PDB file of N, CA and C in Angstrom:
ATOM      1  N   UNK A 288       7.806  49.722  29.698  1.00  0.00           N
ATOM      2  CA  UNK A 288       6.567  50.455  29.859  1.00  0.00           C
ATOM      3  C   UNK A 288       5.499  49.958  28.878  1.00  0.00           C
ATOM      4  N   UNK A 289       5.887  49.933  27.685  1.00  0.00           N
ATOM      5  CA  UNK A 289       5.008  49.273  26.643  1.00  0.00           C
ATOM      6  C   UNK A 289       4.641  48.267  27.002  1.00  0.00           C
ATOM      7  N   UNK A 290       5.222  47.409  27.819  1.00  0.00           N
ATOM      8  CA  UNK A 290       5.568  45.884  27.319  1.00  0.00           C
ATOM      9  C   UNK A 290       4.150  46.001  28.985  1.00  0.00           C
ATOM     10  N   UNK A 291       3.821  46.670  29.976  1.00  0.00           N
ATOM     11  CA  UNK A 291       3.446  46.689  30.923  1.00  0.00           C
ATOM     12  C   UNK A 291       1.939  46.684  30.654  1.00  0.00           C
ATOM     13  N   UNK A 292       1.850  48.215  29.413  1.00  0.00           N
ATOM     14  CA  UNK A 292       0.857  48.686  28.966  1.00  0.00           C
ATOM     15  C   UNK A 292      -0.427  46.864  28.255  1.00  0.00           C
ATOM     16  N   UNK A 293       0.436  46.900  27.420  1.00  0.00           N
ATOM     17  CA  UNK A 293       0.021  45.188  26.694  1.00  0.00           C
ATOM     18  C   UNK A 293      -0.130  44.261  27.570  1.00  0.00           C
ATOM     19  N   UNK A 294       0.213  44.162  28.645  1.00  0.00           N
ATOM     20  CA  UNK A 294       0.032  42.911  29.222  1.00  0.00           C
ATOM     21  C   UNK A 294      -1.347  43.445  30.341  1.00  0.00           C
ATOM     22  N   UNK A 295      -1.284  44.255  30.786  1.00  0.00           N
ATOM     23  CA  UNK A 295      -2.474  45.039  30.999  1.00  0.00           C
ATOM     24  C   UNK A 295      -4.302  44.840  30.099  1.00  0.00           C
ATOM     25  N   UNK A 296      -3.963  45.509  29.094  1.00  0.00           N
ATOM     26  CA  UNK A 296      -4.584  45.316  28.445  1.00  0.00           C
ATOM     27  C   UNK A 296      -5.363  43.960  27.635  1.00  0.00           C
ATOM     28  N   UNK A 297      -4.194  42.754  27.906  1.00  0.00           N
ATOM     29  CA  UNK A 297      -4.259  41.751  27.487  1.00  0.00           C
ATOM     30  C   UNK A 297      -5.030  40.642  28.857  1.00  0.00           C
ATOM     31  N   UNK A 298      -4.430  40.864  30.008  1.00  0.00           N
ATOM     32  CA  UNK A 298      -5.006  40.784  31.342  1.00  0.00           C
ATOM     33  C   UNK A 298      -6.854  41.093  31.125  1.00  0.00           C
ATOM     34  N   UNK A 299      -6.852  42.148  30.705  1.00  0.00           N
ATOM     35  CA  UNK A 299      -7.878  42.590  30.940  1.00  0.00           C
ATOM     36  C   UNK A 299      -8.924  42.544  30.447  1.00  0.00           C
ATOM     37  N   UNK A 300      -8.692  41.950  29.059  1.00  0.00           N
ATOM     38  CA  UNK A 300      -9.278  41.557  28.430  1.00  0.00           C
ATOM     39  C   UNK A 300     -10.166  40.409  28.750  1.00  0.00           C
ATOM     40  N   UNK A 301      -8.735  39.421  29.785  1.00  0.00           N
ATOM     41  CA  UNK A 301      -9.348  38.112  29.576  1.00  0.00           C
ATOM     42  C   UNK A 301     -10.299  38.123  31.055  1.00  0.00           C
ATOM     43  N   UNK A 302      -9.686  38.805  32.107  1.00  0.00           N
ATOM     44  CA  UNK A 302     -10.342  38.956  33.425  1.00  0.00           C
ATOM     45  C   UNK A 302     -11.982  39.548  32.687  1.00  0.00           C
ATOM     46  N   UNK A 303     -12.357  40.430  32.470  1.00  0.00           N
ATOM     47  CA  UNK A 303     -13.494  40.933  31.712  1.00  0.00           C
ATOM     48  C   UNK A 303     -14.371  40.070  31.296  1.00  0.00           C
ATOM     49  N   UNK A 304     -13.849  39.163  30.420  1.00  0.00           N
ATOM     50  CA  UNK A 304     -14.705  38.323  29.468  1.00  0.00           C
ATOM     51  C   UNK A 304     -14.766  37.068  30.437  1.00  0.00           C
ATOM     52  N   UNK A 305     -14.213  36.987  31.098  1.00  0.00           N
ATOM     53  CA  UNK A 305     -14.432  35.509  31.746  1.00  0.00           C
ATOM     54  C   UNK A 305     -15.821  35.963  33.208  1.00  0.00           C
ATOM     55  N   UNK A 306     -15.269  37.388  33.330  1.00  0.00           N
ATOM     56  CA  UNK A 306     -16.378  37.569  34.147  1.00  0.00           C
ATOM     57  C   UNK A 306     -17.833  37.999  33.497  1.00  0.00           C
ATOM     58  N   UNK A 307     -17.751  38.494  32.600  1.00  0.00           N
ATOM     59  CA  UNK A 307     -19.085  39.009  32.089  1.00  0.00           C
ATOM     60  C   UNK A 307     -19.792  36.885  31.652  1.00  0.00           C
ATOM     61  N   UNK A 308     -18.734  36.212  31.392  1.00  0.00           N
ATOM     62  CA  UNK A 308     -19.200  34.802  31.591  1.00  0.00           C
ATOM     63  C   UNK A 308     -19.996  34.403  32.437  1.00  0.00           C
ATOM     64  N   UNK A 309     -19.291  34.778  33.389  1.00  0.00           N
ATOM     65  CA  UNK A 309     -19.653  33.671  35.042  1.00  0.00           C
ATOM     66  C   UNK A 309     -20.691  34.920  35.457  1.00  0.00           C
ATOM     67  N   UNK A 310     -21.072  35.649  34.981  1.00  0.00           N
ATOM     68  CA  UNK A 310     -22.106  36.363  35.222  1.00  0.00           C
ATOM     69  C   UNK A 310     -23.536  36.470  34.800  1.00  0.00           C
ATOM     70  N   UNK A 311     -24.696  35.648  34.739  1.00  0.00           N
ATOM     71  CA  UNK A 311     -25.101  35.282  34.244  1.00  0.00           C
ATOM     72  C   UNK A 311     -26.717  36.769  33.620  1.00  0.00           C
ATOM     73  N   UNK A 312     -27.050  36.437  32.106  1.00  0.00           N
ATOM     74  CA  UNK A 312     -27.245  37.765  31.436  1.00  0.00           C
ATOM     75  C   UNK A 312     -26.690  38.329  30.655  1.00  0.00           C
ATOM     76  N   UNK A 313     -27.430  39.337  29.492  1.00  0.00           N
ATOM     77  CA  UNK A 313     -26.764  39.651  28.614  1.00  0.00           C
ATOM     78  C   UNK A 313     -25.981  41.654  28.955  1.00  0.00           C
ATOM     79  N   UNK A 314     -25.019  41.737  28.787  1.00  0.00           N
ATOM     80  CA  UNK A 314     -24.319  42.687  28.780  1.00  0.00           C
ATOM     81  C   UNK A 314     -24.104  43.174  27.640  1.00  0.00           C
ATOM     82  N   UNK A 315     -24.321  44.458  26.848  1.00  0.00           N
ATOM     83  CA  UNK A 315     -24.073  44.401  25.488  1.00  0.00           C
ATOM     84  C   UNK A 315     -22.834  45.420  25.868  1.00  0.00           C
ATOM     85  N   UNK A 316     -22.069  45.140  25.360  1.00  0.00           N
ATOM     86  CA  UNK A 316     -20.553  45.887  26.094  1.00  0.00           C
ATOM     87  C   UNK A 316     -19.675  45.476  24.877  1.00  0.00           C
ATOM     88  N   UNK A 317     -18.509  46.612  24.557  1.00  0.00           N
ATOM     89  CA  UNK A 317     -18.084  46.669  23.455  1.00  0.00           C
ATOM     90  C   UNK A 317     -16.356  45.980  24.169  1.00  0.00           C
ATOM     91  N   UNK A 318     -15.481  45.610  23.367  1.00  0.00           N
ATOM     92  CA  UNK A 318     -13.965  45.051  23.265  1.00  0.00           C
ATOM     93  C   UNK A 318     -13.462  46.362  24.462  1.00  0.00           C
ATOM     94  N   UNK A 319     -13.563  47.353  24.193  1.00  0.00           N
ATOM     95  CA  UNK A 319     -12.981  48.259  24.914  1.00  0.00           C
ATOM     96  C   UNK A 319     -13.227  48.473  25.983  1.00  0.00           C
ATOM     97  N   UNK A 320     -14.607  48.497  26.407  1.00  0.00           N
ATOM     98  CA  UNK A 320     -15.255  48.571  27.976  1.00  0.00           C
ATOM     99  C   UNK A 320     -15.297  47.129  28.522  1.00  0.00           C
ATOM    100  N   UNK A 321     -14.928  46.398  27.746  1.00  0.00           N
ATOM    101  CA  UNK A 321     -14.600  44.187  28.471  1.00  0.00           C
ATOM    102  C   UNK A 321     -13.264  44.641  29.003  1.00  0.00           C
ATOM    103  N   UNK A 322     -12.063  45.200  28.068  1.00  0.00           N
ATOM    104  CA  UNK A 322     -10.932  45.710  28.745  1.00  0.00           C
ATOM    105  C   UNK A 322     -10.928  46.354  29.895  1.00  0.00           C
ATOM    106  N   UNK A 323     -11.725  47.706  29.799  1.00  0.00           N
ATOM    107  CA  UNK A 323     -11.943  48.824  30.960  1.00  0.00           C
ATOM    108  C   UNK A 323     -12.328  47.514  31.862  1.00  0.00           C
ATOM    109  N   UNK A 324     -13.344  46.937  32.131  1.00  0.00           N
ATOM    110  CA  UNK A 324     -13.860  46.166  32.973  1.00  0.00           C
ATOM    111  C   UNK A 324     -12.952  45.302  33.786  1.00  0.00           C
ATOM    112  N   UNK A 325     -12.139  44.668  33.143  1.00  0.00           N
ATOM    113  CA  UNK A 325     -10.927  43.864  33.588  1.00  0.00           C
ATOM    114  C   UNK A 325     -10.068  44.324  34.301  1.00  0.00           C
ATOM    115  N   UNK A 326      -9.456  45.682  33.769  1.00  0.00           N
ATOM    116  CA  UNK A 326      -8.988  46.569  34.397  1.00  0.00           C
ATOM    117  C   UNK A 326      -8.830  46.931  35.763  1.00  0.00           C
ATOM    118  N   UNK A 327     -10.264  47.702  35.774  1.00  0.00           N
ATOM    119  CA  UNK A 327     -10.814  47.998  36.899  1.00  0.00           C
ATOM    120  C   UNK A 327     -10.942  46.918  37.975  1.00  0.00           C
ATOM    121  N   UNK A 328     -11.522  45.832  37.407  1.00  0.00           N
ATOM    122  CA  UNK A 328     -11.808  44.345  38.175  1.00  0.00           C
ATOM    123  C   UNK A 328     -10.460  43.984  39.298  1.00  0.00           C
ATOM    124  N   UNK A 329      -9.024  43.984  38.184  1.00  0.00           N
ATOM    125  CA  UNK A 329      -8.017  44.056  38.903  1.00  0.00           C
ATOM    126  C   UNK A 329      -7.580  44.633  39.820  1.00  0.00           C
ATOM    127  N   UNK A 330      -7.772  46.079  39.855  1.00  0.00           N
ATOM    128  CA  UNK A 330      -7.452  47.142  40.992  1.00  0.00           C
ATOM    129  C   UNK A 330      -8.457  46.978  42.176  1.00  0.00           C
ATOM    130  N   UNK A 331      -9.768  46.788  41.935  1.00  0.00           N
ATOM    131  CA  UNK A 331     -10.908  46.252  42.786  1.00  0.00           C
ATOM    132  C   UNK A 331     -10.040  44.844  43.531  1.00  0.00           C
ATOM    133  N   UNK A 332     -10.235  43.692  43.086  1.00  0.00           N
ATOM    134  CA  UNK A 332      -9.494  42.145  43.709  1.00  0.00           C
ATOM    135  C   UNK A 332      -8.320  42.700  43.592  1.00  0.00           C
ATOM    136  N   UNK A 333      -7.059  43.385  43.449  1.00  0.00           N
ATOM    137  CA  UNK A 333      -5.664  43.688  44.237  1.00  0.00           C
ATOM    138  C   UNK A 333      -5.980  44.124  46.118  1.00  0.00           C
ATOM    139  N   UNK A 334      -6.871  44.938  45.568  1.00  0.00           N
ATOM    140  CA  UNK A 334      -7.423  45.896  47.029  1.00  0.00           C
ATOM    141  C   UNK A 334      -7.601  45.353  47.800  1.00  0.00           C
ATOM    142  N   UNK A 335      -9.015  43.701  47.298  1.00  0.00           N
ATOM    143  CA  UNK A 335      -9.504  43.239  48.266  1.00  0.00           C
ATOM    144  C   UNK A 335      -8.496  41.864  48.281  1.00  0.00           C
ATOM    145  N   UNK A 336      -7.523  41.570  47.658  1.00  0.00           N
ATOM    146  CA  UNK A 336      -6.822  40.692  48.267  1.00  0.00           C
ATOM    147  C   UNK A 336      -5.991  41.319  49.210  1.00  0.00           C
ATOM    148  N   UNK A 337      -5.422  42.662  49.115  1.00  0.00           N
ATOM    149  CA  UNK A 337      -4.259  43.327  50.238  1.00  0.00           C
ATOM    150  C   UNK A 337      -5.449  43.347  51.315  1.00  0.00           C
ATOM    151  N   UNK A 338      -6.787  43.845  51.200  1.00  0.00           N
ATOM    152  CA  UNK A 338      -7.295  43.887  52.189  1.00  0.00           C
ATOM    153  C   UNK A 338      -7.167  42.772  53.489  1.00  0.00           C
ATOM    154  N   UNK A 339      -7.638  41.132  52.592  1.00  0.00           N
ATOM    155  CA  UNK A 339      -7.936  40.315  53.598  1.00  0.00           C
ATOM    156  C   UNK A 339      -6.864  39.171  53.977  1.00  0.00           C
ATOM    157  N   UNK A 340      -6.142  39.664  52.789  1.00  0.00           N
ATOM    158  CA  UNK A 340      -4.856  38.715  52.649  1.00  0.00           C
ATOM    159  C   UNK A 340      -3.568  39.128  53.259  1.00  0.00           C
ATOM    160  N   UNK A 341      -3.637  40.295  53.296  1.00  0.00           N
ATOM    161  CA  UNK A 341      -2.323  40.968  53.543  1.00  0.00           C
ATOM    162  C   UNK A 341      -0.996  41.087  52.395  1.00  0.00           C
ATOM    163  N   UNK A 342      -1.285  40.737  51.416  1.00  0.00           N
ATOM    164  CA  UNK A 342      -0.674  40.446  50.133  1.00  0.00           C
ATOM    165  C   UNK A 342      -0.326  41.549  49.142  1.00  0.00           C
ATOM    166  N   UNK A 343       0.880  42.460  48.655  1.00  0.00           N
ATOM    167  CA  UNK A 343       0.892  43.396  48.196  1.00  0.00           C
ATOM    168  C   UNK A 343       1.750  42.607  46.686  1.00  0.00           C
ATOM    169  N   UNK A 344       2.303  44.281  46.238  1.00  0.00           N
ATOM    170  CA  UNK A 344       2.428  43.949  44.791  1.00  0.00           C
ATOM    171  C   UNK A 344       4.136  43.670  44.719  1.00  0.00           C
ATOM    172  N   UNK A 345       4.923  43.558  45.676  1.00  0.00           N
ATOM    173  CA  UNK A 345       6.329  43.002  46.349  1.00  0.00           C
ATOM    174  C   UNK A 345       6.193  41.316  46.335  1.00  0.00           C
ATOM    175  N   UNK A 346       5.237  40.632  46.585  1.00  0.00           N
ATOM    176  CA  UNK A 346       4.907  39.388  46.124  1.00  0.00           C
ATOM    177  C   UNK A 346       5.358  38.883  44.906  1.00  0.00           C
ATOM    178  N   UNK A 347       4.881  39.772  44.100  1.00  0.00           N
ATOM    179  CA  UNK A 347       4.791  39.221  42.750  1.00  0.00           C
ATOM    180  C   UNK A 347       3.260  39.503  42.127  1.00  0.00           C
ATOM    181  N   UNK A 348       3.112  40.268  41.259  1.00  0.00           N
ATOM    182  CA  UNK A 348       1.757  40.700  40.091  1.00  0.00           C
ATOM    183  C   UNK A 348       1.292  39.758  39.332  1.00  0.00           C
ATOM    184  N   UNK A 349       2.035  39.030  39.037  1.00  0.00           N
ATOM    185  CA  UNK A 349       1.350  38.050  38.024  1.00  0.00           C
ATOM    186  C   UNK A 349       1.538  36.666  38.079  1.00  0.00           C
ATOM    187  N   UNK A 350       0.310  35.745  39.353  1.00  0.00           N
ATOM    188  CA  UNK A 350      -0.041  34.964  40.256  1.00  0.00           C
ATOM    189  C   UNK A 350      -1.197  34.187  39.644  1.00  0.00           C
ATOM    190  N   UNK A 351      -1.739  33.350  39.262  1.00  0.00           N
ATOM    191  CA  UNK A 351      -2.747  32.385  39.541  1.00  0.00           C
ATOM    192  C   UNK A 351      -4.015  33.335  40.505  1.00  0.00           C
ATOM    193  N   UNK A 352      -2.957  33.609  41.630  1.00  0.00           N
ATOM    194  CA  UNK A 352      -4.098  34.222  42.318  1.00  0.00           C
ATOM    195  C   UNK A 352      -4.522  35.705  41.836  1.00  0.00           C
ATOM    196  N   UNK A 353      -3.448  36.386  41.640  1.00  0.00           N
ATOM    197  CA  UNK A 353      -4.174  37.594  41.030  1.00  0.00           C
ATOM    198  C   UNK A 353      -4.753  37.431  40.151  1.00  0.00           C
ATOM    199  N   UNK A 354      -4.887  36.616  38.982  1.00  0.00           N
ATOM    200  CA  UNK A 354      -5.499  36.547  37.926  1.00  0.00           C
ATOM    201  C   UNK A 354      -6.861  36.198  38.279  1.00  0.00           C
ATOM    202  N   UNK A 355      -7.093  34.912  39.117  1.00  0.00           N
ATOM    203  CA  UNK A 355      -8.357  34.626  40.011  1.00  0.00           C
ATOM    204  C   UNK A 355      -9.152  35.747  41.012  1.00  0.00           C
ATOM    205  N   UNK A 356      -7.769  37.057  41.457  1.00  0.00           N
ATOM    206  CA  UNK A 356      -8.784  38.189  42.046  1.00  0.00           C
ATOM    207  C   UNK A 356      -9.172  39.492  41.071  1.00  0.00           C
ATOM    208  N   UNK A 357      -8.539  39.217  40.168  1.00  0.00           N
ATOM    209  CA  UNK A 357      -8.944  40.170  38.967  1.00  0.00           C
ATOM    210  C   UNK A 357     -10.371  39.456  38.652  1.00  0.00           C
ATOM    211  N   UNK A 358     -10.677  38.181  38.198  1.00  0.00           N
ATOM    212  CA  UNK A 358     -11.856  38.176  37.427  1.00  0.00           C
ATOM    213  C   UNK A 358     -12.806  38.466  38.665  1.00  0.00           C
ATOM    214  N   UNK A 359     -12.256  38.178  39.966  1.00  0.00           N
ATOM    215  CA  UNK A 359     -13.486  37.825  40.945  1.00  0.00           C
ATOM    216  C   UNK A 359     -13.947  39.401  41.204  1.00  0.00           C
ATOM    217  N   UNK A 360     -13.008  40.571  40.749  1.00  0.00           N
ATOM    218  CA  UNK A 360     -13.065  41.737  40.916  1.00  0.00           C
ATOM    219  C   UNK A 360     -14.001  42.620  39.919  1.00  0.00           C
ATOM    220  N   UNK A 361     -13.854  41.853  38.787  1.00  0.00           N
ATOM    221  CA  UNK A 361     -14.590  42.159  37.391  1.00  0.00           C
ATOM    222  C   UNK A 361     -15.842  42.203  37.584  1.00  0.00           C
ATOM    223  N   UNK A 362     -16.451  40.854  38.325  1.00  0.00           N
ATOM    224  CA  UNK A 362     -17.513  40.181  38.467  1.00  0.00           C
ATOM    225  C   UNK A 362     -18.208  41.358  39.831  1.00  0.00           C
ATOM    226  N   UNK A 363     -17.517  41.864  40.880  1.00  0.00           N
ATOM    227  CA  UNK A 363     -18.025  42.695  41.428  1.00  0.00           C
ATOM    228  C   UNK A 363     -18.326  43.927  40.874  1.00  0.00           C
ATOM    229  N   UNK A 364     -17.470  44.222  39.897  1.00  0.00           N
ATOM    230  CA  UNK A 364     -17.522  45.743  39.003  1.00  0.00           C
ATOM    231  C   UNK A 364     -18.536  45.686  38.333  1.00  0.00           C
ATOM    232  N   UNK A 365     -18.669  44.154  37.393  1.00  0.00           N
ATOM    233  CA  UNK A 365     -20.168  44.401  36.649  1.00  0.00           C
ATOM    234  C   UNK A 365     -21.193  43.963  37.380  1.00  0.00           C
ATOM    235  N   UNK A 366     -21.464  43.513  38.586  1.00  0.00           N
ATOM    236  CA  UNK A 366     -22.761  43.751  39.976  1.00  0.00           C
ATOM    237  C   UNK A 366     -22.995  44.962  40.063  1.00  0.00           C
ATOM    238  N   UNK A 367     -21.755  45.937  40.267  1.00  0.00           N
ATOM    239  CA  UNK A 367     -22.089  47.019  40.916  1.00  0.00           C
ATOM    240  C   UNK A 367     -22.512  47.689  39.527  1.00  0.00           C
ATOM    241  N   UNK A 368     -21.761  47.797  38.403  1.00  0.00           N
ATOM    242  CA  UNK A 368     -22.509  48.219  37.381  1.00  0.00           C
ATOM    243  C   UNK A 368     -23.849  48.284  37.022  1.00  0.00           C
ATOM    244  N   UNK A 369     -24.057  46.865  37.548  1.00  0.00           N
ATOM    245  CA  UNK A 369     -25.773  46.639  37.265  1.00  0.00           C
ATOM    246  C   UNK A 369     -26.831  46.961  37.913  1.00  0.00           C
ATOM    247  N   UNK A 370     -26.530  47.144  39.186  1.00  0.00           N
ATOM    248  CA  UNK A 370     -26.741  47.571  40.514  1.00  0.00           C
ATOM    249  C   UNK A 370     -27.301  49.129  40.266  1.00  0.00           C
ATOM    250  N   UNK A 371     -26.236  49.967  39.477  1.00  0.00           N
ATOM    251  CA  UNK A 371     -26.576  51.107  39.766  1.00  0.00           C
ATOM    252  C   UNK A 371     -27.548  51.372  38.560  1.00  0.00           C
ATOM    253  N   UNK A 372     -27.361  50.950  37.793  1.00  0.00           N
ATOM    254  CA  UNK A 372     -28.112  51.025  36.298  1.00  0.00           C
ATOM    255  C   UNK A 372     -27.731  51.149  35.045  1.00  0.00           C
ATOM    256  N   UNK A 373     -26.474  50.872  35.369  1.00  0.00           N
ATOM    257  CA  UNK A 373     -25.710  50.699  33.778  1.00  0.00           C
ATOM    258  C   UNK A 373     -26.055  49.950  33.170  1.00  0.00           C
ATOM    259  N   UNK A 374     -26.751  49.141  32.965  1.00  0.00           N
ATOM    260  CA  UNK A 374     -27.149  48.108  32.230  1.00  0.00           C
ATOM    261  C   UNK A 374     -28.384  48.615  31.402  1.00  0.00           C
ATOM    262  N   UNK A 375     -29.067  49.231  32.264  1.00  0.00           N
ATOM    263  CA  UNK A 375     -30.529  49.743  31.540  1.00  0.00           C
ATOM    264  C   UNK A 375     -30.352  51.082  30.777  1.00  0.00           C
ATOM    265  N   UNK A 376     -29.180  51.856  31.267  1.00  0.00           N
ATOM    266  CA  UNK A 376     -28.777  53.199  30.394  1.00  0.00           C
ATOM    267  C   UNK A 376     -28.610  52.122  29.146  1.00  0.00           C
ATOM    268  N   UNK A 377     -27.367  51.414  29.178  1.00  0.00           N
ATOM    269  CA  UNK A 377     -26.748  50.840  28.124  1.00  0.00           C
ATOM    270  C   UNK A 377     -27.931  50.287  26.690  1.00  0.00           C
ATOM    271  N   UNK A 378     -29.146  49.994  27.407  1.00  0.00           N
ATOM    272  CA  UNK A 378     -29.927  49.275  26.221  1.00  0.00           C
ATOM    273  C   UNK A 378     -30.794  50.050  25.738  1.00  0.00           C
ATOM    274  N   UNK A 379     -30.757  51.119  26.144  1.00  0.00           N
ATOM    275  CA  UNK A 379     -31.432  52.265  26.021  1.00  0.00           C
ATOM    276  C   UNK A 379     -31.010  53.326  25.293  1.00  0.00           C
ATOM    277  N   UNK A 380     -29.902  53.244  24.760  1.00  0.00           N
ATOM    278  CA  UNK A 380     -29.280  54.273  23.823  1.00  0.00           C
ATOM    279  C   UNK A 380     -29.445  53.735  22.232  1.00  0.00           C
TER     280      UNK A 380
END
């Protein structure tokens, strides 16, 4: 369980930061919400890979490709983030 928790977190880290990368703009976003972001990113690209892929978590979780639909998932999370106005709350506090 621990060992699930960390690799999670560690995932998520890197899905996060690679997307707030390939995203171009500044995000002022703290270690913890790059995690949250990754996170989320993952469950977002799991979804939309079962969606179009047909691909569940009986495959195997930890893929090249999931790692590639986690960031691509990240990268939709912080669109939609920005989209709605998180970005402008954020610089504004």
């Amino acid at each position: 369980m621990l060992w699930t928790l960390l690799t999670w977190i560690v995932l998520g880290l890197i899905a996060g930061a690679v997307a707030r990368l390939l995203v171009p703009g500044r995000d002022p976003m703290s270690v913890p919400a790059t995690i949250l972001l990754g996170v989320i990113g993952s469950f977002v690209g799991g979804f939309l890979g079962y969606v179009l892929f047909d691909k569940d978590f009986g495959e195997g979780a930890l893929q090249p490709s999931g790692i590639v639909g986690s960031i691509l998932g990240g990268i939709v999370v912080l669109l939609i983030w920005r989209a709605v106005g998180g970005r402008s709350r954020a610089l504004h506090r």
